[in-house]
């Protein structure tokens, strides 16, 4: 599943949230510019990207496949449904089993009539102040699909909130939290909350790195140092969650290479171990996906 090398665990190669957000910047469809940036990522050691764009988010696996071939980066595709108000209309009338069957088909047969099979369920999400009934339905459907196929699950938390409530849903149904990533937790800036998620047994994702308009990276660095101090870096994953044209280098944004070009230098200067970075980028994704050796 994963090739040798580093893995970014929560990215978008093509995504379209522009209609719901009424903002054309939220249509990420700049293929040539994406290819150029990913070639630079490849030179820095990235060999895998988990693309968590799912049904209703403008997913285009043929587009992703062409980017993968042009860059030499293995891009893993996702199945599932995001959160309100981005859910397809049929989510509200379908049963949990019917929704699960859509995911299972994309995992076992392929996505949108292709032979590209989903390797992860996600990003399934919750709203800022609650997990709505429709979102709970998606979580329960994802659990059905996970139990049937063993496919791991990655989540979206709005501004990092309600991660413990998401874990409650998984624990209630006896899910092995080693197969669960709680996303965007770095946005809370709350290390005690993040440690509770780790203590529960799930992975935590620092996946909005560089988005200083939400939270300054200095806070992320302080939290990562505390996690390393507690010898818990084996539960951490990295990414940047590029979702807009304005996030891209050609528009003056941080770009996909920000981790390597800026963040890691500052992180290590503050005392974080390069060995921990290596573990988070290489070893942890392989463990999460259930790999110990190279697979094509």
Coordinates of C-alpha atoms in Angstrom, one line a residue:
X1 CA 0.0 0.0 0.0
X2 CA 2.7 2.5 1.1
X3 CA 6.0 2.9 -0.8
X4 CA 9.2 3.4 1.1
X5 CA 9.7 7.0 2.1
X6 CA 7.7 9.7 3.9
X7 CA 3.9 10.0 4.0
X8 CA 1.6 13.0 4.4
X9 CA -1.5 11.7 6.0
X10 CA -4.2 14.4 5.3
X11 CA -4.1 16.2 2.0
X12 CA -6.2 17.2 -1.0
X13 CA -5.0 17.0 -4.5
X14 CA -8.3 18.1 -6.0
X15 CA -11.2 19.4 -3.9
X16 CA -14.3 21.5 -4.6
X17 CA -16.1 23.1 -1.7
X18 CA -16.7 26.3 -3.6
X19 CA -20.5 26.0 -4.0
X20 CA -21.2 25.5 -0.3
X21 CA -18.7 28.2 0.8
X22 CA -19.5 30.6 -2.1
X23 CA -15.8 31.0 -2.7
X24 CA -14.0 30.0 -5.9
X25 CA -10.8 29.8 -4.0
X26 CA -12.2 26.6 -2.5
X27 CA -12.0 24.9 -5.9
X28 CA -8.5 23.3 -6.0
X29 CA -8.1 22.3 -9.6
X30 CA -4.7 23.7 -10.6
X31 CA -3.2 20.5 -11.9
X32 CA 0.0 21.8 -13.4
X33 CA 0.9 23.8 -10.3
X34 CA 0.1 20.8 -8.1
X35 CA 2.3 18.6 -10.1
X36 CA 5.2 21.1 -9.9
X37 CA 4.9 21.2 -6.1
X38 CA 4.6 17.5 -5.7
X39 CA 7.7 16.9 -7.7
X40 CA 9.5 19.1 -5.2
X41 CA 8.0 17.0 -2.4
X42 CA 9.2 13.9 -4.1
X43 CA 12.7 15.3 -4.0
X44 CA 12.4 15.8 -0.3
X45 CA 11.5 12.2 0.3
X46 CA 7.7 12.1 0.2
X47 CA 6.6 8.9 -1.5
X48 CA 2.9 8.7 -0.3
X49 CA 0.1 11.1 0.2
X50 CA -3.3 10.2 1.7
X51 CA -5.9 12.2 -0.2
X52 CA -8.9 12.4 2.1
X53 CA -11.3 14.0 -0.5
X54 CA -14.4 11.9 -0.5
X55 CA -17.9 11.8 -2.0
X56 CA -19.4 15.2 -2.2
X57 CA -16.1 17.0 -1.9
X58 CA -15.2 17.2 -5.6
X59 CA -13.2 14.0 -5.6
X60 CA -11.8 13.0 -9.0
X61 CA -9.7 9.8 -8.9
X62 CA -8.7 10.1 -12.6
X63 CA -7.3 13.5 -11.9
X64 CA -5.5 12.1 -8.8
X65 CA -4.1 9.2 -10.8
X66 CA -2.7 11.5 -13.5
X67 CA -1.0 13.6 -10.8
X68 CA 0.4 10.5 -9.2
X69 CA 1.9 9.2 -12.5
X70 CA 3.4 12.6 -13.3
X71 CA 5.1 13.0 -9.9
X72 CA 6.0 9.5 -8.8
X73 CA 4.1 9.9 -5.6
X74 CA 1.7 7.1 -4.5
X75 CA -1.6 8.8 -3.7
X76 CA -4.1 6.8 -1.6
X77 CA -7.7 7.6 -2.2
X78 CA -10.6 7.8 0.3
X79 CA -14.2 6.8 0.6
X80 CA -16.8 8.2 2.8
X81 CA -18.7 11.4 3.4
X82 CA -17.6 14.7 5.0
X83 CA -20.0 16.7 7.3
X84 CA -23.0 19.0 7.0
X85 CA -23.6 21.0 4.8
X86 CA -21.5 19.0 2.4
X87 CA -23.4 15.7 2.5
X88 CA -25.2 14.5 -0.6
X89 CA -29.0 14.6 -0.3
X90 CA -29.4 10.9 -0.2
X91 CA -27.6 10.6 3.1
X92 CA -30.7 11.9 4.8
X93 CA -32.9 9.2 3.4
X94 CA -30.5 6.2 3.2
X95 CA -30.1 3.8 6.0
X96 CA -26.7 3.4 7.7
X97 CA -26.3 0.0 5.9
X98 CA -27.1 1.6 2.5
X99 CA -24.5 4.3 3.1
X100 CA -22.0 1.7 4.3
X101 CA -22.5 -0.4 1.1
X102 CA -21.4 2.6 -1.0
X103 CA -18.1 2.8 0.9
X104 CA -17.6 -1.0 0.9
X105 CA -18.1 -1.0 -2.9
X106 CA -15.4 1.7 -3.3
X107 CA -13.1 -0.3 -1.1
X108 CA -13.6 -3.7 -2.6
X109 CA -14.4 -2.9 -6.3
X110 CA -13.2 0.6 -7.1
X111 CA -14.2 4.3 -7.2
X112 CA -16.5 5.8 -9.8
X113 CA -16.2 2.9 -12.2
X114 CA -12.4 2.8 -12.0
X115 CA -10.2 0.1 -10.6
X116 CA -8.8 2.5 -8.0
X117 CA -9.8 1.2 -4.6
X118 CA -10.2 3.3 -1.5
X119 CA -7.6 2.7 1.1
X120 CA -9.0 4.7 3.9
X121 CA -12.4 5.8 5.1
X122 CA -12.6 9.6 5.7
X123 CA -12.4 12.3 6.3
X124 CA -15.7 11.8 8.1
X125 CA -16.6 14.9 10.1
X126 CA -18.4 16.6 12.9
X127 CA -19.7 20.2 13.1
X128 CA -18.2 22.7 15.5
X129 CA -20.7 22.5 18.4
X130 CA -22.2 19.1 18.0
X131 CA -22.2 15.9 16.0
X132 CA -25.5 16.2 14.1
X133 CA -27.8 13.2 13.4
X134 CA -26.7 13.0 9.8
X135 CA -23.1 13.1 10.8
X136 CA -23.7 10.3 13.4
X137 CA -25.3 8.3 10.6
X138 CA -22.2 8.7 8.5
X139 CA -20.0 7.7 11.5
X140 CA -22.1 4.6 12.1
X141 CA -22.0 3.7 8.4
X142 CA -18.2 4.1 8.4
X143 CA -18.0 1.7 11.3
X144 CA -20.0 -0.9 9.4
X145 CA -17.7 -0.5 6.4
X146 CA -14.6 -0.7 8.7
X147 CA -15.9 -3.9 10.4
X148 CA -16.6 -5.5 7.0
X149 CA -13.3 -4.5 5.3
X150 CA -10.8 -3.6 8.0
X151 CA -10.2 -0.3 6.3
X152 CA -8.9 2.4 8.7
X153 CA -10.8 5.6 9.5
X154 CA -9.7 9.2 9.6
X155 CA -11.9 12.0 10.9
X156 CA -12.4 15.8 10.6
X157 CA -13.0 17.8 13.7
X158 CA -14.1 21.4 13.1
X159 CA -11.4 23.6 14.7
X160 CA -10.2 20.4 16.4
X161 CA -13.2 20.1 18.7
X162 CA -15.3 17.1 19.6
X163 CA -12.6 14.6 19.1
X164 CA -13.3 12.8 22.4
X165 CA -17.0 12.7 21.4
X166 CA -16.0 11.0 18.1
X167 CA -13.9 8.5 20.1
X168 CA -17.0 7.8 22.2
X169 CA -18.9 6.7 19.1
X170 CA -16.0 4.3 18.1
X171 CA -15.6 2.9 21.6
X172 CA -19.3 2.3 21.9
X173 CA -19.1 -0.1 19.0
X174 CA -15.9 -1.7 20.1
X175 CA -13.6 -0.3 17.4
X176 CA -9.8 -0.8 17.7
X177 CA -8.6 2.8 18.1
X178 CA -5.3 1.9 16.6
X179 CA -7.2 2.2 13.3
X180 CA -8.6 5.7 14.1
X181 CA -7.1 9.1 13.4
X182 CA -8.7 12.1 15.0
X183 CA -7.9 15.0 12.6
X184 CA -7.1 18.7 13.1
X185 CA -6.5 18.4 16.8
X186 CA -3.6 20.9 16.6
X187 CA -6.2 23.7 16.0
X188 CA -7.3 23.5 19.6
X189 CA -3.9 24.5 21.0
X190 CA -5.0 22.4 24.0
X191 CA -2.3 19.8 24.9
X192 CA -4.3 18.3 27.7
X193 CA -7.2 17.6 25.3
X194 CA -4.8 16.0 22.8
X195 CA -3.2 13.9 25.4
X196 CA -6.6 12.5 26.4
X197 CA -7.2 11.4 22.8
X198 CA -3.8 9.7 22.7
X199 CA -4.5 8.1 26.1
X200 CA -7.7 6.7 24.6
X201 CA -5.7 4.9 22.0
X202 CA -6.2 6.9 18.8
X203 CA -3.8 8.7 16.6
X204 CA -3.8 12.5 16.6
X205 CA -3.1 14.5 13.5
X206 CA -1.2 17.7 13.4
X207 CA -2.5 18.4 9.9
X208 CA -3.0 22.2 9.7
X209 CA 0.6 23.1 10.1
X210 CA 1.5 26.4 8.6
X211 CA -2.1 27.8 8.9
X212 CA -1.0 30.5 11.3
X213 CA -4.2 32.4 10.7
X214 CA -5.9 29.7 12.8
X215 CA -3.1 29.0 15.3
X216 CA 0.5 30.0 15.4
X217 CA 3.0 27.3 14.7
X218 CA 4.8 28.2 17.9
X219 CA 1.9 26.7 19.8
X220 CA 2.1 23.5 17.7
X221 CA 5.8 23.2 18.4
X222 CA 5.2 23.6 22.2
X223 CA 2.6 20.8 22.1
X224 CA 4.8 18.5 20.0
X225 CA 7.6 19.0 22.4
X226 CA 5.4 18.0 25.3
X227 CA 4.2 14.9 23.4
X228 CA 7.9 14.0 22.7
X229 CA 8.8 14.6 26.3
X230 CA 6.1 12.0 27.3
X231 CA 7.4 9.6 24.6
X232 CA 4.1 9.5 22.7
X233 CA 5.3 10.5 19.3
X234 CA 4.3 7.1 17.9
X235 CA 0.7 8.4 18.0
X236 CA 1.3 11.5 15.9
X237 CA 0.8 12.1 12.2
X238 CA 1.7 15.2 10.1
X239 CA 0.1 17.1 7.2
X240 CA -1.0 20.5 6.1
X241 CA -4.5 20.0 4.7
X242 CA -4.0 22.1 1.5
X243 CA -7.6 22.9 0.3
X244 CA -7.5 26.2 -1.5
X245 CA -5.7 27.8 -4.5
X246 CA -4.5 30.5 -2.1
X247 CA -2.7 27.8 0.0
X248 CA -0.5 27.0 -3.1
X249 CA 3.0 28.4 -3.7
X250 CA 2.0 30.0 -7.0
X251 CA -0.6 32.1 -5.1
X252 CA 1.8 33.0 -2.4
X253 CA 0.6 30.4 0.1
X254 CA 2.5 28.0 2.2
X255 CA 2.5 25.2 -0.4
X256 CA 2.8 21.5 0.1
X257 CA 6.6 21.8 0.9
X258 CA 6.1 24.0 3.9
X259 CA 6.9 21.3 6.4
X260 CA 10.3 20.7 4.9
X261 CA 11.0 24.3 3.9
X262 CA 10.1 26.0 7.1
X263 CA 8.4 24.1 9.9
X264 CA 10.9 21.3 10.6
X265 CA 13.8 23.7 10.8
X266 CA 12.0 25.7 13.5
X267 CA 10.8 22.5 15.2
X268 CA 14.3 21.1 15.5
X269 CA 15.8 24.4 16.6
X270 CA 13.3 24.3 19.5
X271 CA 14.7 20.9 20.5
X272 CA 12.4 18.4 18.8
X273 CA 14.3 15.4 17.7
X274 CA 14.9 14.7 14.0
X275 CA 14.4 11.0 14.9
X276 CA 10.9 11.8 16.0
X277 CA 10.2 13.6 12.8
X278 CA 11.4 10.6 10.9
X279 CA 9.1 8.3 13.0
X280 CA 6.1 10.5 12.4
X281 CA 6.6 10.8 8.7
X282 CA 7.7 7.2 8.0
X283 CA 7.0 4.7 10.7
X284 CA 3.7 5.9 12.1
X285 CA 1.8 5.9 8.7
X286 CA 3.1 2.3 8.0
X287 CA 1.9 1.1 11.4
X288 CA -1.4 2.8 11.0
X289 CA -2.0 1.2 7.6
X290 CA -0.8 -2.1 9.1
X291 CA 2.4 -2.4 7.2
X292 CA 5.9 -3.4 8.3
X293 CA 7.6 -3.7 4.9
X294 CA 7.4 -2.3 1.4
X295 CA 4.4 -3.0 -0.7
X296 CA 3.6 -1.6 -4.1

